[in-house]
mmCIF file of C-alpha atoms and ligand atoms in Angstrom:
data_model
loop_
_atom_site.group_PDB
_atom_site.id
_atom_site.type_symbol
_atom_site.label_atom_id
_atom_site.label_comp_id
_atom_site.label_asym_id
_atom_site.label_seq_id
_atom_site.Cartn_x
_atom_site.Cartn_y
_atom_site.Cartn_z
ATOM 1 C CA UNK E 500 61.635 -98.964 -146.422
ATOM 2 C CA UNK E 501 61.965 -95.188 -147.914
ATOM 3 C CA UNK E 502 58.761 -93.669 -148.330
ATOM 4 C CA UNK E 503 57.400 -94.109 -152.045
ATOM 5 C CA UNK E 504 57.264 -91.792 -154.313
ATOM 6 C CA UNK E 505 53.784 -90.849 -155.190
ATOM 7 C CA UNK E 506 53.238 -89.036 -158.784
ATOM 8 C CA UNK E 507 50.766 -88.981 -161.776
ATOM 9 C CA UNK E 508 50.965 -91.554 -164.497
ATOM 10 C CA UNK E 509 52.031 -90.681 -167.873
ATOM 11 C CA UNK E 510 52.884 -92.175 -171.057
ATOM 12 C CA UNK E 511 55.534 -93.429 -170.630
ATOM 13 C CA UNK E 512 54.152 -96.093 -167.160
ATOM 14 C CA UNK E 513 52.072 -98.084 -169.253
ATOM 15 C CA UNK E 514 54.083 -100.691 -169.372
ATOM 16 C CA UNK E 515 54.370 -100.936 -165.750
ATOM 17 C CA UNK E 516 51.102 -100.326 -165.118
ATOM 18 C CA UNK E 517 49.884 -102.781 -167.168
ATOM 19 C CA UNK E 518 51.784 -105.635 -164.924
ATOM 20 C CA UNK E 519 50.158 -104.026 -162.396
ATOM 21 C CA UNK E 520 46.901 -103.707 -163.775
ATOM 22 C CA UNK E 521 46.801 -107.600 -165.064
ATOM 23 C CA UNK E 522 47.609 -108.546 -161.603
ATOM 24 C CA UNK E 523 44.487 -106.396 -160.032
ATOM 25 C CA UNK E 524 42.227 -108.105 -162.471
ATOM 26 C CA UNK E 525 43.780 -111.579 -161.105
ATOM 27 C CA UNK E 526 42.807 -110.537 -157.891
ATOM 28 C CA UNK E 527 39.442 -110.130 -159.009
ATOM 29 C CA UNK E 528 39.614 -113.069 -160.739
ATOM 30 C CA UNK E 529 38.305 -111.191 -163.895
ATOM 31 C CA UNK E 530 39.617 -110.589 -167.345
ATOM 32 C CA UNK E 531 38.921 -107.527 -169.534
ATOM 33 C CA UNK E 532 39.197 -106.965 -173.360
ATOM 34 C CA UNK E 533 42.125 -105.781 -174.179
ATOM 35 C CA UNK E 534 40.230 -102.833 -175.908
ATOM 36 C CA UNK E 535 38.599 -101.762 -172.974
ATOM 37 C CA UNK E 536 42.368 -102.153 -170.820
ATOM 38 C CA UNK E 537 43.355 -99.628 -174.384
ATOM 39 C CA UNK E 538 40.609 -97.680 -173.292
ATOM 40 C CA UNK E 539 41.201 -97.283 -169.574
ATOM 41 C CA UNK E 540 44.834 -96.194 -170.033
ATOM 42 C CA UNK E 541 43.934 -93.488 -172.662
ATOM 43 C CA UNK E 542 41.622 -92.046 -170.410
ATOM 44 C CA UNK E 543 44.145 -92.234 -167.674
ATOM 45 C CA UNK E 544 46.735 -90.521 -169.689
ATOM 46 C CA UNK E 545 44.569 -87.836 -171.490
ATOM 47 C CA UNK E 546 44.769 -84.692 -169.287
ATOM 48 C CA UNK E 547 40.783 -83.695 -170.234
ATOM 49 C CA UNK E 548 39.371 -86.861 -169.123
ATOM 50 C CA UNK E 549 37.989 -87.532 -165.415
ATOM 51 C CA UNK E 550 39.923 -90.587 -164.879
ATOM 52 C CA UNK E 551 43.305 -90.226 -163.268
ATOM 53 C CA UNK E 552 45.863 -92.532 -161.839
ATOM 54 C CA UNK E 553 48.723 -92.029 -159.115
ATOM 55 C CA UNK E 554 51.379 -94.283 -159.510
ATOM 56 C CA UNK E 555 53.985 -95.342 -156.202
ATOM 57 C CA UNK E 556 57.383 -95.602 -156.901
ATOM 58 C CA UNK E 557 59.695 -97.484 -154.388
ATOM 59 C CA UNK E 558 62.945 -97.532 -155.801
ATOM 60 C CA UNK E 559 61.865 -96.197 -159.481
ATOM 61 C CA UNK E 560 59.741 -99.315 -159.489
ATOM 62 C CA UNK E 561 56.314 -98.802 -159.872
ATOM 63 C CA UNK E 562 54.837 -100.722 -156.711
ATOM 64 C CA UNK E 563 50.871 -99.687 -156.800
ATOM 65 C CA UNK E 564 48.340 -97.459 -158.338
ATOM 66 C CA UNK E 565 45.355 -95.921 -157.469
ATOM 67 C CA UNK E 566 43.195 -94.710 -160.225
ATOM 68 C CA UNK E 567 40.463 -91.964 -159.301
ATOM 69 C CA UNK E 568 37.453 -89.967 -161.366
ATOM 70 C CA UNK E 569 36.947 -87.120 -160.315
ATOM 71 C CA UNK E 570 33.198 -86.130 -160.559
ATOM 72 C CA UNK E 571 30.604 -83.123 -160.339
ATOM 73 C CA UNK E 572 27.955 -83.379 -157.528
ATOM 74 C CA UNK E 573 24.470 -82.207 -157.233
ATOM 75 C CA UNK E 574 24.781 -81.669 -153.600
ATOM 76 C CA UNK E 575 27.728 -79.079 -153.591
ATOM 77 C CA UNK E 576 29.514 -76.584 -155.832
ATOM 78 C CA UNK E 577 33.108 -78.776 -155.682
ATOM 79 C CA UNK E 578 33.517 -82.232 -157.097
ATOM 80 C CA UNK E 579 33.960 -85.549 -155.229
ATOM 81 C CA UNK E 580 36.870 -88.440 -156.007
ATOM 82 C CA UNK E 581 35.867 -91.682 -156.535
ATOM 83 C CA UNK E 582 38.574 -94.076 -155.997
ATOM 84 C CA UNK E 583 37.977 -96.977 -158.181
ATOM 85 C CA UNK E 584 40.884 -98.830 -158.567
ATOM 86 C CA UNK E 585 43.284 -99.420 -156.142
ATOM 87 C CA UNK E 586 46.586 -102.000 -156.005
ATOM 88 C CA UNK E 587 50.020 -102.526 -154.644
ATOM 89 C CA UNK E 588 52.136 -105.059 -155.938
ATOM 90 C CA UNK E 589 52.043 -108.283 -153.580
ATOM 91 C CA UNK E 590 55.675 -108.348 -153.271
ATOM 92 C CA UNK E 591 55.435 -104.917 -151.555
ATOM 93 C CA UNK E 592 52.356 -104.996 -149.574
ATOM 94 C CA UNK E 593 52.194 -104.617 -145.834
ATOM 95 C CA UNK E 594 54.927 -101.595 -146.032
ATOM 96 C CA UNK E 595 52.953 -98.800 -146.585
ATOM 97 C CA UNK E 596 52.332 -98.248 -150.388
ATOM 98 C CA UNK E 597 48.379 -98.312 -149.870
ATOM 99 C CA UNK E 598 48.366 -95.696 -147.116
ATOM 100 C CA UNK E 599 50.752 -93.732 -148.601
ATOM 101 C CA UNK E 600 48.158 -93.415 -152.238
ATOM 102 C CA UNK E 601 45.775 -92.761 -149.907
ATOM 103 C CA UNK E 602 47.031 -90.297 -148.162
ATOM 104 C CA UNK E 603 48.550 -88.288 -151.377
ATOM 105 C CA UNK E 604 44.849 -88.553 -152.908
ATOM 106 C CA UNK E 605 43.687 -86.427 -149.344
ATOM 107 C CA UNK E 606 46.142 -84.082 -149.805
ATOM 108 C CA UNK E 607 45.387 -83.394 -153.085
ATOM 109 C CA UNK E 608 41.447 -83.219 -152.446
ATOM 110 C CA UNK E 609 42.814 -80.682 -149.547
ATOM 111 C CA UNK E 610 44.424 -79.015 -151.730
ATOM 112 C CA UNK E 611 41.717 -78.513 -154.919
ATOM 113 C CA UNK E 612 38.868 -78.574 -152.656
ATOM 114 C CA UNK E 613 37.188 -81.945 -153.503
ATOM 115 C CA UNK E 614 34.176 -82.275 -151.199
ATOM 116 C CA UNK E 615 34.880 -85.970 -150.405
ATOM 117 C CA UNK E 616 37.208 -88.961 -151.851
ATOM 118 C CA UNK E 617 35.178 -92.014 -151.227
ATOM 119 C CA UNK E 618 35.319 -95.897 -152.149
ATOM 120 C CA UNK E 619 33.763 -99.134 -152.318
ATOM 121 C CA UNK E 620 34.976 -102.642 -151.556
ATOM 122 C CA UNK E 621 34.003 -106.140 -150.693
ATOM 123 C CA UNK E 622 32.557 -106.690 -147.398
ATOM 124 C CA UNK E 623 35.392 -109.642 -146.962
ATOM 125 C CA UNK E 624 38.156 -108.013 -148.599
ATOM 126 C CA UNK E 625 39.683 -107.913 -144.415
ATOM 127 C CA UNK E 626 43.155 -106.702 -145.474
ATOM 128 C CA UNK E 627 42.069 -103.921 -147.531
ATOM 129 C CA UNK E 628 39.564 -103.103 -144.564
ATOM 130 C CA UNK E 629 42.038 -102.957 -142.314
ATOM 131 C CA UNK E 630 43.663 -100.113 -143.982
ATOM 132 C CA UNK E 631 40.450 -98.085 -144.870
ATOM 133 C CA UNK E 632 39.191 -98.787 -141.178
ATOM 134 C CA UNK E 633 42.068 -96.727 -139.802
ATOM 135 C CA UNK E 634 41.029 -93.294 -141.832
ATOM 136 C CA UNK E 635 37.115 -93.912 -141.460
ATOM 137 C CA UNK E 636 34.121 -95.859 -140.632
ATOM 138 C CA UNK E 637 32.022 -97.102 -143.629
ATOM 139 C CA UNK E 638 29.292 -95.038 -143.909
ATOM 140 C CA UNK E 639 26.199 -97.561 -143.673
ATOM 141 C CA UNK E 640 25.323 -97.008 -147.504
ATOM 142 C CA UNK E 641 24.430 -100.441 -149.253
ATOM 143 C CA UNK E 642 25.663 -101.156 -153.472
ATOM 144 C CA UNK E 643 22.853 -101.974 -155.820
ATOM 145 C CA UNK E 644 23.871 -103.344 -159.087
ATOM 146 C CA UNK E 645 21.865 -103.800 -161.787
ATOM 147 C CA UNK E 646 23.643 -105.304 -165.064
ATOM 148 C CA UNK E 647 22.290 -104.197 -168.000
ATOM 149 C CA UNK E 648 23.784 -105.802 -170.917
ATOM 150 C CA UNK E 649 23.634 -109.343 -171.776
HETATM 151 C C1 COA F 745 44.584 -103.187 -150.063
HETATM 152 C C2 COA F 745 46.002 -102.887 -150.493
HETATM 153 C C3 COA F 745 45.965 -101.821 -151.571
HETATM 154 C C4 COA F 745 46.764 -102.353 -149.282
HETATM 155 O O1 COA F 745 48.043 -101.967 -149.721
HETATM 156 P P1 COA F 745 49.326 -102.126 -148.776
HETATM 157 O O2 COA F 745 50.429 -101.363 -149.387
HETATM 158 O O3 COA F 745 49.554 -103.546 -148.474
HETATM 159 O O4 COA F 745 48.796 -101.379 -147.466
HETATM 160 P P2 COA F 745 49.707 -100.724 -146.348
HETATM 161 O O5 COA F 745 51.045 -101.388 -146.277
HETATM 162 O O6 COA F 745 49.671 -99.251 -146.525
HETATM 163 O O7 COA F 745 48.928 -101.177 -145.055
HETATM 164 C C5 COA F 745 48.094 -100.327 -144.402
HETATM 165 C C6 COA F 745 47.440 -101.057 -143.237
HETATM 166 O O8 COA F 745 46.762 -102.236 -143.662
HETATM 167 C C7 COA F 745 47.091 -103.326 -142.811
HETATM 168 N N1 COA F 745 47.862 -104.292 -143.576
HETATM 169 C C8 COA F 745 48.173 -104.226 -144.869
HETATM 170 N N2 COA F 745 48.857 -105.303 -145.258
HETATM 171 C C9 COA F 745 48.971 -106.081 -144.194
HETATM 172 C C10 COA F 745 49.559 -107.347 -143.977
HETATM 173 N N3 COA F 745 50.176 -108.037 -144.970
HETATM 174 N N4 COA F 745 49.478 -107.869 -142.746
HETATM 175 C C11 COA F 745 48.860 -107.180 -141.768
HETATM 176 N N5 COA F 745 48.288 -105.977 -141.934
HETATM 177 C C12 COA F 745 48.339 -105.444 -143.125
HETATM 178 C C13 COA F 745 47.820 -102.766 -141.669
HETATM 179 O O9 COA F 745 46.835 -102.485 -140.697
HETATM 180 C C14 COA F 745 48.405 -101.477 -142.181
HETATM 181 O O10 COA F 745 48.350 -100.536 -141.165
HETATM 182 P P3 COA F 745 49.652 -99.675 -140.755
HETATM 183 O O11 COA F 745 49.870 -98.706 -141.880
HETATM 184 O O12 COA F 745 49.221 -99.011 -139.497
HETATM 185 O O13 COA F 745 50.778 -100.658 -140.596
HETATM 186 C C15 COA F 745 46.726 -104.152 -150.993
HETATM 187 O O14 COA F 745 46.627 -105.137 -150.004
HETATM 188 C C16 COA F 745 46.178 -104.700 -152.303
HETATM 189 O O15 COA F 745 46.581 -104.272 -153.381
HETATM 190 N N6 COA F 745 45.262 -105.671 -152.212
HETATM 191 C C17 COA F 745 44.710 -106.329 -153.390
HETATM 192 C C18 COA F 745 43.790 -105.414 -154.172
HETATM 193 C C19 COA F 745 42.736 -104.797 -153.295
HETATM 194 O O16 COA F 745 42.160 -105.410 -152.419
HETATM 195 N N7 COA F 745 42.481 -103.511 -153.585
HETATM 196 C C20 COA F 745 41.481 -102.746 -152.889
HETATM 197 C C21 COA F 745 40.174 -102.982 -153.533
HETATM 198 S S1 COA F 745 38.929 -101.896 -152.869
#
């Protein structure tokens, strides 16, 4: 397969990130308003706000996304990434896509001088473990979650 193309999303992806998108919150077998998908892709697309997403091409199809916010710290001067959202199009996985987002989103921290890019996921999610297991081990830390809204 040729390497994908890795670039920001603008405007004009939503379309094809929305497939994408529906299908990652099928994976988590969750549904959002569609005001709050509205919501998501205007911060994605508004070059002020924190949220950003990197779209992979393979083909000029868009094949995966990872979607970021990029956040101050109280510990350090520089900001860290937070890599919320990530997801490669089933047809296409196993080839590469999700290393290759990763590995753009390192080189741009490199680059801009982000103290850390850093993620959570399910303790059973084993194929998107195997991936993260090859750059890092997880660090130990343990997720509480307290909802706060009926
Ligand atoms: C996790 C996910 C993003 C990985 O994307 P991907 O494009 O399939 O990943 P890659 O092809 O870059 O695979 C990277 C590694 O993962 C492993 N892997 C991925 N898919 C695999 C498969 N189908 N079979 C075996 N190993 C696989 C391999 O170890 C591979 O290592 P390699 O690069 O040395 O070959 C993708 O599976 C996905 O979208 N999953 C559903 C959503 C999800 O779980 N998102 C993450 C939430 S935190």
């Amino acid at each position: 397969m040729t390497a994908p193309v890795i670039r920001d999303a603008g405007p004009a992806d939503r379309d094809d990130w929305l497939r994408l998108w529906q299908g990652y919150l099928e994976f988590y077998g969750t549904a959002l308003d569609d005001a709050v998908t509205a919501m998501t892709w205007n911060r994605i697309i508004d070059p002020v706000s924190a949220v950003f997403t990197r779209l992979a091409l393979v083909d000029d199809t868009v094949a995966g996304f990872a979607t970021c916010i990029l956040h101050p710290r109280t510990w350090a001067v520089e900001p860290a990434c937070y890599l919320e959202d990530l997801f490669v199009d089933p047809a296409r996985r196993g080839s590469g896509i999700g290393r290759a987002l990763i590995d753009d989103l390192i080189a741009i921290g490199r680059r801009d001088g982000w103290t850390n890019l850093y993620w959570h996921t399910n303790a059973d999610n084993a194929q998107a473990r195997r991936l993260y297991d090859s750059y890092n081990k997880a660090d130990g830390f343990v997720r509480y979650r307290l909802p706060l809204q009926k």
